[in-house]
């Protein structure tokens, strides 16, 4: 994983990957900005009948708090879903530099399928973390239990999402299911490495792209072993 990480860092300057990074960040923050604007309008409309002229100030404050909370809780889900749409470009760029033979045999993932995979990823993240929310709250008394559980759960989720971004170019549905079963423990380490990137300032912005790149190295090096 460490070798894959440094290879991925080294390829951030690749024009194809740089384009995906800028595009995915722009779309991700545009979605949060649009959601924030809609929330501000809804809160202002709800409060105006009670607070009058002060509704604007209160709605701005509440929107800021909710947006910051949403960025902390939902950034991973949204960012991975967005980068999933462009993931094929990242995987193809990594394959072109490091695994040209695999690139020649790859079947590009259609945009519609990439969008479906990204949406499925986001929905799984939201659903699983909402289901486990009582556990996260209960573990607050331990001091570190909530953070540890959140990291492990999202590592497990990322291990599938990132692996599928690459496997979809080289396997059909049945083969992908067999591959998931055969690679569970080692893919979890991939997911754990990517999940850890999401908690490091600055690197968290690069995490979806670095994760997709690392997953490409993981997939092909395992097949070559």
PDB file of C-alpha atoms in Angstrom:
ATOM      1  CA  UNK A   1       0.000   0.000   0.000  1.00  0.00           C
ATOM      2  CA  UNK A   2       2.841   2.390   0.809  1.00  0.00           C
ATOM      3  CA  UNK A   3       4.435   1.750  -2.578  1.00  0.00           C
ATOM      4  CA  UNK A   4       1.075   2.257  -4.305  1.00  0.00           C
ATOM      5  CA  UNK A   5       0.584   5.497  -2.353  1.00  0.00           C
ATOM      6  CA  UNK A   6       3.906   6.977  -3.482  1.00  0.00           C
ATOM      7  CA  UNK A   7       3.318   5.864  -7.072  1.00  0.00           C
ATOM      8  CA  UNK A   8      -0.076   7.593  -6.920  1.00  0.00           C
ATOM      9  CA  UNK A   9       1.406  10.771  -5.435  1.00  0.00           C
ATOM     10  CA  UNK A  10       4.010  10.763  -8.181  1.00  0.00           C
ATOM     11  CA  UNK A  11       1.357  10.677 -10.885  1.00  0.00           C
ATOM     12  CA  UNK A  12      -0.743  13.582  -9.594  1.00  0.00           C
ATOM     13  CA  UNK A  13       0.932  15.796 -12.186  1.00  0.00           C
ATOM     14  CA  UNK A  14      -0.368  13.633 -15.031  1.00  0.00           C
ATOM     15  CA  UNK A  15      -2.658  15.887 -17.135  1.00  0.00           C
ATOM     16  CA  UNK A  16      -5.474  13.298 -17.214  1.00  0.00           C
ATOM     17  CA  UNK A  17      -5.430  12.862 -13.432  1.00  0.00           C
ATOM     18  CA  UNK A  18      -5.090  16.591 -12.818  1.00  0.00           C
ATOM     19  CA  UNK A  19      -8.175  17.206 -14.960  1.00  0.00           C
ATOM     20  CA  UNK A  20     -10.187  14.636 -13.000  1.00  0.00           C
ATOM     21  CA  UNK A  21      -8.996  16.104  -9.695  1.00  0.00           C
ATOM     22  CA  UNK A  22     -10.019  19.645 -10.629  1.00  0.00           C
ATOM     23  CA  UNK A  23     -13.320  18.502 -12.141  1.00  0.00           C
ATOM     24  CA  UNK A  24     -14.281  16.307  -9.202  1.00  0.00           C
ATOM     25  CA  UNK A  25     -13.408  18.982  -6.629  1.00  0.00           C
ATOM     26  CA  UNK A  26     -15.370  21.595  -8.569  1.00  0.00           C
ATOM     27  CA  UNK A  27     -18.453  19.372  -8.817  1.00  0.00           C
ATOM     28  CA  UNK A  28     -18.199  18.267  -5.172  1.00  0.00           C
ATOM     29  CA  UNK A  29     -18.005  21.788  -3.775  1.00  0.00           C
ATOM     30  CA  UNK A  30     -20.651  23.017  -6.224  1.00  0.00           C
ATOM     31  CA  UNK A  31     -23.023  20.371  -4.849  1.00  0.00           C
ATOM     32  CA  UNK A  32     -22.310  21.452  -1.267  1.00  0.00           C
ATOM     33  CA  UNK A  33     -22.715  25.116  -2.231  1.00  0.00           C
ATOM     34  CA  UNK A  34     -26.045  24.428  -3.936  1.00  0.00           C
ATOM     35  CA  UNK A  35     -27.233  22.433  -0.929  1.00  0.00           C
ATOM     36  CA  UNK A  36     -26.150  25.265   1.366  1.00  0.00           C
ATOM     37  CA  UNK A  37     -28.006  27.865  -0.682  1.00  0.00           C
ATOM     38  CA  UNK A  38     -31.159  25.742  -0.669  1.00  0.00           C
ATOM     39  CA  UNK A  39     -30.875  25.166   3.058  1.00  0.00           C
ATOM     40  CA  UNK A  40     -30.371  28.884   3.733  1.00  0.00           C
ATOM     41  CA  UNK A  41     -33.456  29.752   1.694  1.00  0.00           C
ATOM     42  CA  UNK A  42     -35.575  27.091   3.442  1.00  0.00           C
ATOM     43  CA  UNK A  43     -34.434  28.084   6.955  1.00  0.00           C
ATOM     44  CA  UNK A  44     -34.917  31.788   6.226  1.00  0.00           C
ATOM     45  CA  UNK A  45     -38.430  31.176   4.936  1.00  0.00           C
ATOM     46  CA  UNK A  46     -39.266  29.086   8.026  1.00  0.00           C
ATOM     47  CA  UNK A  47     -37.881  31.635  10.501  1.00  0.00           C
ATOM     48  CA  UNK A  48     -39.045  34.865   8.868  1.00  0.00           C
ATOM     49  CA  UNK A  49     -42.548  34.651  10.339  1.00  0.00           C
ATOM     50  CA  UNK A  50     -41.112  34.495  13.882  1.00  0.00           C
ATOM     51  CA  UNK A  51     -37.911  36.543  13.686  1.00  0.00           C
ATOM     52  CA  UNK A  52     -38.718  39.066  10.984  1.00  0.00           C
ATOM     53  CA  UNK A  53     -35.656  41.032   9.864  1.00  0.00           C
ATOM     54  CA  UNK A  54     -33.319  38.898  11.988  1.00  0.00           C
ATOM     55  CA  UNK A  55     -34.244  35.738  10.098  1.00  0.00           C
ATOM     56  CA  UNK A  56     -31.436  36.300   7.595  1.00  0.00           C
ATOM     57  CA  UNK A  57     -28.752  36.371  10.306  1.00  0.00           C
ATOM     58  CA  UNK A  58     -30.070  33.275  12.091  1.00  0.00           C
ATOM     59  CA  UNK A  59     -30.510  31.325   8.858  1.00  0.00           C
ATOM     60  CA  UNK A  60     -26.944  32.171   7.785  1.00  0.00           C
ATOM     61  CA  UNK A  61     -25.564  30.994  11.134  1.00  0.00           C
ATOM     62  CA  UNK A  62     -27.572  27.760  11.118  1.00  0.00           C
ATOM     63  CA  UNK A  63     -26.664  27.061   7.502  1.00  0.00           C
ATOM     64  CA  UNK A  64     -22.966  27.530   8.258  1.00  0.00           C
ATOM     65  CA  UNK A  65     -23.118  25.069  11.164  1.00  0.00           C
ATOM     66  CA  UNK A  66     -25.026  22.477   9.129  1.00  0.00           C
ATOM     67  CA  UNK A  67     -22.710  22.879   6.125  1.00  0.00           C
ATOM     68  CA  UNK A  68     -19.604  22.379   8.241  1.00  0.00           C
ATOM     69  CA  UNK A  69     -21.174  19.302   9.816  1.00  0.00           C
ATOM     70  CA  UNK A  70     -22.195  17.998   6.392  1.00  0.00           C
ATOM     71  CA  UNK A  71     -18.690  18.533   5.009  1.00  0.00           C
ATOM     72  CA  UNK A  72     -17.277  16.515   7.891  1.00  0.00           C
ATOM     73  CA  UNK A  73     -19.836  13.695   7.711  1.00  0.00           C
ATOM     74  CA  UNK A  74     -20.739  13.517   4.029  1.00  0.00           C
ATOM     75  CA  UNK A  75     -17.670  14.742   2.144  1.00  0.00           C
ATOM     76  CA  UNK A  76     -16.354  11.206   1.641  1.00  0.00           C
ATOM     77  CA  UNK A  77     -19.643   9.927   0.267  1.00  0.00           C
ATOM     78  CA  UNK A  78     -20.117  12.834  -2.125  1.00  0.00           C
ATOM     79  CA  UNK A  79     -16.475  12.997  -3.217  1.00  0.00           C
ATOM     80  CA  UNK A  80     -16.231   9.273  -3.978  1.00  0.00           C
ATOM     81  CA  UNK A  81     -19.569   9.342  -5.800  1.00  0.00           C
ATOM     82  CA  UNK A  82     -18.394  12.263  -7.942  1.00  0.00           C
ATOM     83  CA  UNK A  83     -14.953  10.840  -8.653  1.00  0.00           C
ATOM     84  CA  UNK A  84     -16.641   7.545  -9.537  1.00  0.00           C
ATOM     85  CA  UNK A  85     -18.092   9.259 -12.596  1.00  0.00           C
ATOM     86  CA  UNK A  86     -14.570  10.160 -13.752  1.00  0.00           C
ATOM     87  CA  UNK A  87     -12.790   7.134 -12.280  1.00  0.00           C
ATOM     88  CA  UNK A  88     -12.297   5.448 -15.640  1.00  0.00           C
ATOM     89  CA  UNK A  89     -10.004   8.307 -16.713  1.00  0.00           C
ATOM     90  CA  UNK A  90      -7.886   7.884 -13.570  1.00  0.00           C
ATOM     91  CA  UNK A  91      -7.608   4.119 -13.959  1.00  0.00           C
ATOM     92  CA  UNK A  92      -6.793   4.432 -17.664  1.00  0.00           C
ATOM     93  CA  UNK A  93      -4.048   6.988 -16.921  1.00  0.00           C
ATOM     94  CA  UNK A  94      -2.446   4.726 -14.301  1.00  0.00           C
ATOM     95  CA  UNK A  95      -2.718   1.715 -16.598  1.00  0.00           C
ATOM     96  CA  UNK A  96      -1.211   3.669 -19.491  1.00  0.00           C
ATOM     97  CA  UNK A  97       1.889   4.499 -17.438  1.00  0.00           C
ATOM     98  CA  UNK A  98       2.341   1.298 -15.416  1.00  0.00           C
ATOM     99  CA  UNK A  99       0.233  -1.505 -16.959  1.00  0.00           C
ATOM    100  CA  UNK A 100       0.015  -0.951 -20.742  1.00  0.00           C
ATOM    101  CA  UNK A 101      -0.790  -4.599 -21.456  1.00  0.00           C
ATOM    102  CA  UNK A 102      -3.821  -4.421 -19.152  1.00  0.00           C
ATOM    103  CA  UNK A 103      -4.910  -1.137 -20.747  1.00  0.00           C
ATOM    104  CA  UNK A 104      -4.940  -2.787 -24.166  1.00  0.00           C
ATOM    105  CA  UNK A 105      -7.424  -5.410 -22.911  1.00  0.00           C
ATOM    106  CA  UNK A 106      -9.575  -3.094 -20.786  1.00  0.00           C
ATOM    107  CA  UNK A 107     -13.215  -2.274 -21.529  1.00  0.00           C
ATOM    108  CA  UNK A 108     -13.897   1.377 -20.664  1.00  0.00           C
ATOM    109  CA  UNK A 109     -16.743   1.806 -18.189  1.00  0.00           C
ATOM    110  CA  UNK A 110     -19.658   3.715 -19.783  1.00  0.00           C
ATOM    111  CA  UNK A 111     -20.517   7.052 -18.153  1.00  0.00           C
ATOM    112  CA  UNK A 112     -23.981   5.809 -17.167  1.00  0.00           C
ATOM    113  CA  UNK A 113     -22.514   2.782 -15.401  1.00  0.00           C
ATOM    114  CA  UNK A 114     -19.924   4.967 -13.697  1.00  0.00           C
ATOM    115  CA  UNK A 115     -22.677   7.271 -12.456  1.00  0.00           C
ATOM    116  CA  UNK A 116     -24.689   4.295 -11.200  1.00  0.00           C
ATOM    117  CA  UNK A 117     -21.660   2.919  -9.349  1.00  0.00           C
ATOM    118  CA  UNK A 118     -20.936   6.329  -7.831  1.00  0.00           C
ATOM    119  CA  UNK A 119     -24.537   6.787  -6.714  1.00  0.00           C
ATOM    120  CA  UNK A 120     -24.602   3.270  -5.277  1.00  0.00           C
ATOM    121  CA  UNK A 121     -21.425   4.044  -3.345  1.00  0.00           C
ATOM    122  CA  UNK A 122     -22.882   7.235  -1.871  1.00  0.00           C
ATOM    123  CA  UNK A 123     -26.133   5.522  -0.888  1.00  0.00           C
ATOM    124  CA  UNK A 124     -24.265   2.667   0.812  1.00  0.00           C
ATOM    125  CA  UNK A 125     -22.156   5.116   2.796  1.00  0.00           C
ATOM    126  CA  UNK A 126     -25.167   7.130   3.951  1.00  0.00           C
ATOM    127  CA  UNK A 127     -27.307   4.073   4.750  1.00  0.00           C
ATOM    128  CA  UNK A 128     -24.620   2.121   6.638  1.00  0.00           C
ATOM    129  CA  UNK A 129     -23.463   5.121   8.661  1.00  0.00           C
ATOM    130  CA  UNK A 130     -27.034   6.079   9.555  1.00  0.00           C
ATOM    131  CA  UNK A 131     -27.734   2.520  10.707  1.00  0.00           C
ATOM    132  CA  UNK A 132     -24.591   2.586  12.842  1.00  0.00           C
ATOM    133  CA  UNK A 133     -25.218   6.088  14.209  1.00  0.00           C
ATOM    134  CA  UNK A 134     -26.495   4.736  17.589  1.00  0.00           C
ATOM    135  CA  UNK A 135     -23.261   2.738  17.915  1.00  0.00           C
ATOM    136  CA  UNK A 136     -21.156   5.808  17.124  1.00  0.00           C
ATOM    137  CA  UNK A 137     -23.038   7.776  19.790  1.00  0.00           C
ATOM    138  CA  UNK A 138     -22.697   4.983  22.363  1.00  0.00           C
ATOM    139  CA  UNK A 139     -18.945   4.794  21.746  1.00  0.00           C
ATOM    140  CA  UNK A 140     -18.467   8.501  22.480  1.00  0.00           C
ATOM    141  CA  UNK A 141     -17.927   7.603  26.135  1.00  0.00           C
ATOM    142  CA  UNK A 142     -14.755   5.720  25.171  1.00  0.00           C
ATOM    143  CA  UNK A 143     -13.104   8.814  23.746  1.00  0.00           C
ATOM    144  CA  UNK A 144     -11.675   7.103  20.660  1.00  0.00           C
ATOM    145  CA  UNK A 145     -14.230   4.387  19.964  1.00  0.00           C
ATOM    146  CA  UNK A 146     -16.402   6.487  17.665  1.00  0.00           C
ATOM    147  CA  UNK A 147     -13.490   7.608  15.493  1.00  0.00           C
ATOM    148  CA  UNK A 148     -12.097   4.056  15.322  1.00  0.00           C
ATOM    149  CA  UNK A 149     -15.481   2.539  14.397  1.00  0.00           C
ATOM    150  CA  UNK A 150     -16.119   5.235  11.784  1.00  0.00           C
ATOM    151  CA  UNK A 151     -12.686   4.627  10.249  1.00  0.00           C
ATOM    152  CA  UNK A 152     -13.109   0.829  10.113  1.00  0.00           C
ATOM    153  CA  UNK A 153     -16.640   0.961   8.707  1.00  0.00           C
ATOM    154  CA  UNK A 154     -15.683   3.404   5.994  1.00  0.00           C
ATOM    155  CA  UNK A 155     -12.523   1.440   5.210  1.00  0.00           C
ATOM    156  CA  UNK A 156     -14.747  -1.571   4.538  1.00  0.00           C
ATOM    157  CA  UNK A 157     -17.049   0.510   2.320  1.00  0.00           C
ATOM    158  CA  UNK A 158     -14.153   2.075   0.417  1.00  0.00           C
ATOM    159  CA  UNK A 159     -12.524  -1.300  -0.159  1.00  0.00           C
ATOM    160  CA  UNK A 160     -15.469  -2.286  -2.333  1.00  0.00           C
ATOM    161  CA  UNK A 161     -16.013   1.055  -4.038  1.00  0.00           C
ATOM    162  CA  UNK A 162     -12.390   1.574  -5.051  1.00  0.00           C
ATOM    163  CA  UNK A 163     -11.891  -2.036  -6.085  1.00  0.00           C
ATOM    164  CA  UNK A 164     -14.973  -1.966  -8.294  1.00  0.00           C
ATOM    165  CA  UNK A 165     -13.729   1.156 -10.120  1.00  0.00           C
ATOM    166  CA  UNK A 166     -10.869  -0.907 -11.525  1.00  0.00           C
ATOM    167  CA  UNK A 167     -12.401  -4.379 -11.699  1.00  0.00           C
ATOM    168  CA  UNK A 168     -15.322  -3.104 -13.789  1.00  0.00           C
ATOM    169  CA  UNK A 169     -12.880  -2.453 -16.662  1.00  0.00           C
ATOM    170  CA  UNK A 170     -11.599  -6.012 -16.672  1.00  0.00           C
ATOM    171  CA  UNK A 171     -14.360  -8.307 -15.383  1.00  0.00           C
ATOM    172  CA  UNK A 172     -18.019  -9.032 -15.879  1.00  0.00           C
ATOM    173  CA  UNK A 173     -20.466  -8.992 -12.972  1.00  0.00           C
ATOM    174  CA  UNK A 174     -20.003 -12.641 -11.976  1.00  0.00           C
ATOM    175  CA  UNK A 175     -16.210 -12.390 -12.086  1.00  0.00           C
ATOM    176  CA  UNK A 176     -16.313  -9.219  -9.993  1.00  0.00           C
ATOM    177  CA  UNK A 177     -18.356 -10.970  -7.307  1.00  0.00           C
ATOM    178  CA  UNK A 178     -15.857 -13.836  -7.180  1.00  0.00           C
ATOM    179  CA  UNK A 179     -12.989 -11.350  -7.064  1.00  0.00           C
ATOM    180  CA  UNK A 180     -14.567  -9.495  -4.129  1.00  0.00           C
ATOM    181  CA  UNK A 181     -14.884 -12.749  -2.146  1.00  0.00           C
ATOM    182  CA  UNK A 182     -11.300 -13.768  -2.885  1.00  0.00           C
ATOM    183  CA  UNK A 183      -9.730 -10.398  -2.024  1.00  0.00           C
ATOM    184  CA  UNK A 184     -11.711  -9.248   1.029  1.00  0.00           C
ATOM    185  CA  UNK A 185      -8.915  -9.020   3.647  1.00  0.00           C
ATOM    186  CA  UNK A 186      -6.311  -7.421   1.388  1.00  0.00           C
ATOM    187  CA  UNK A 187      -8.858  -5.022  -0.126  1.00  0.00           C
ATOM    188  CA  UNK A 188      -9.746  -3.943   3.395  1.00  0.00           C
ATOM    189  CA  UNK A 189      -6.169  -2.691   3.793  1.00  0.00           C
ATOM    190  CA  UNK A 190      -6.655  -0.668   0.612  1.00  0.00           C
ATOM    191  CA  UNK A 191      -9.867   0.776   2.039  1.00  0.00           C
ATOM    192  CA  UNK A 192      -8.174   1.511   5.369  1.00  0.00           C
ATOM    193  CA  UNK A 193      -5.359   3.396   3.649  1.00  0.00           C
ATOM    194  CA  UNK A 194      -7.852   5.446   1.633  1.00  0.00           C
ATOM    195  CA  UNK A 195     -10.073   6.089   4.668  1.00  0.00           C
ATOM    196  CA  UNK A 196      -7.037   7.344   6.597  1.00  0.00           C
ATOM    197  CA  UNK A 197      -6.338   9.873   3.814  1.00  0.00           C
ATOM    198  CA  UNK A 198      -9.806  11.356   4.320  1.00  0.00           C
ATOM    199  CA  UNK A 199      -8.952  12.424   7.878  1.00  0.00           C
ATOM    200  CA  UNK A 200      -5.698  14.213   6.963  1.00  0.00           C
ATOM    201  CA  UNK A 201      -6.168  17.915   6.090  1.00  0.00           C
ATOM    202  CA  UNK A 202      -5.305  18.741   2.455  1.00  0.00           C
ATOM    203  CA  UNK A 203      -4.784  15.059   1.634  1.00  0.00           C
ATOM    204  CA  UNK A 204      -8.519  14.557   2.170  1.00  0.00           C
ATOM    205  CA  UNK A 205      -9.112  16.680  -0.946  1.00  0.00           C
ATOM    206  CA  UNK A 206      -6.879  14.350  -2.925  1.00  0.00           C
ATOM    207  CA  UNK A 207      -8.114  11.166  -1.248  1.00  0.00           C
ATOM    208  CA  UNK A 208     -10.707  10.065  -3.862  1.00  0.00           C
ATOM    209  CA  UNK A 209      -8.238  10.425  -6.737  1.00  0.00           C
ATOM    210  CA  UNK A 210      -5.358   8.880  -4.787  1.00  0.00           C
ATOM    211  CA  UNK A 211      -7.663   6.056  -3.692  1.00  0.00           C
ATOM    212  CA  UNK A 212      -8.660   5.238  -7.276  1.00  0.00           C
ATOM    213  CA  UNK A 213      -5.021   5.310  -8.347  1.00  0.00           C
ATOM    214  CA  UNK A 214      -3.937   3.096  -5.432  1.00  0.00           C
ATOM    215  CA  UNK A 215      -6.770   0.682  -6.231  1.00  0.00           C
ATOM    216  CA  UNK A 216      -5.457   0.371  -9.788  1.00  0.00           C
ATOM    217  CA  UNK A 217      -2.001  -0.599  -8.532  1.00  0.00           C
ATOM    218  CA  UNK A 218      -3.545  -3.010  -6.028  1.00  0.00           C
ATOM    219  CA  UNK A 219      -5.712  -4.711  -8.673  1.00  0.00           C
ATOM    220  CA  UNK A 220      -2.979  -5.259 -11.233  1.00  0.00           C
ATOM    221  CA  UNK A 221      -0.160  -6.147  -8.844  1.00  0.00           C
ATOM    222  CA  UNK A 222      -2.372  -8.766  -7.228  1.00  0.00           C
ATOM    223  CA  UNK A 223      -3.228 -10.250 -10.623  1.00  0.00           C
ATOM    224  CA  UNK A 224       0.449 -10.336 -11.533  1.00  0.00           C
ATOM    225  CA  UNK A 225       1.437 -12.064  -8.262  1.00  0.00           C
TER     226      UNK A 225
END
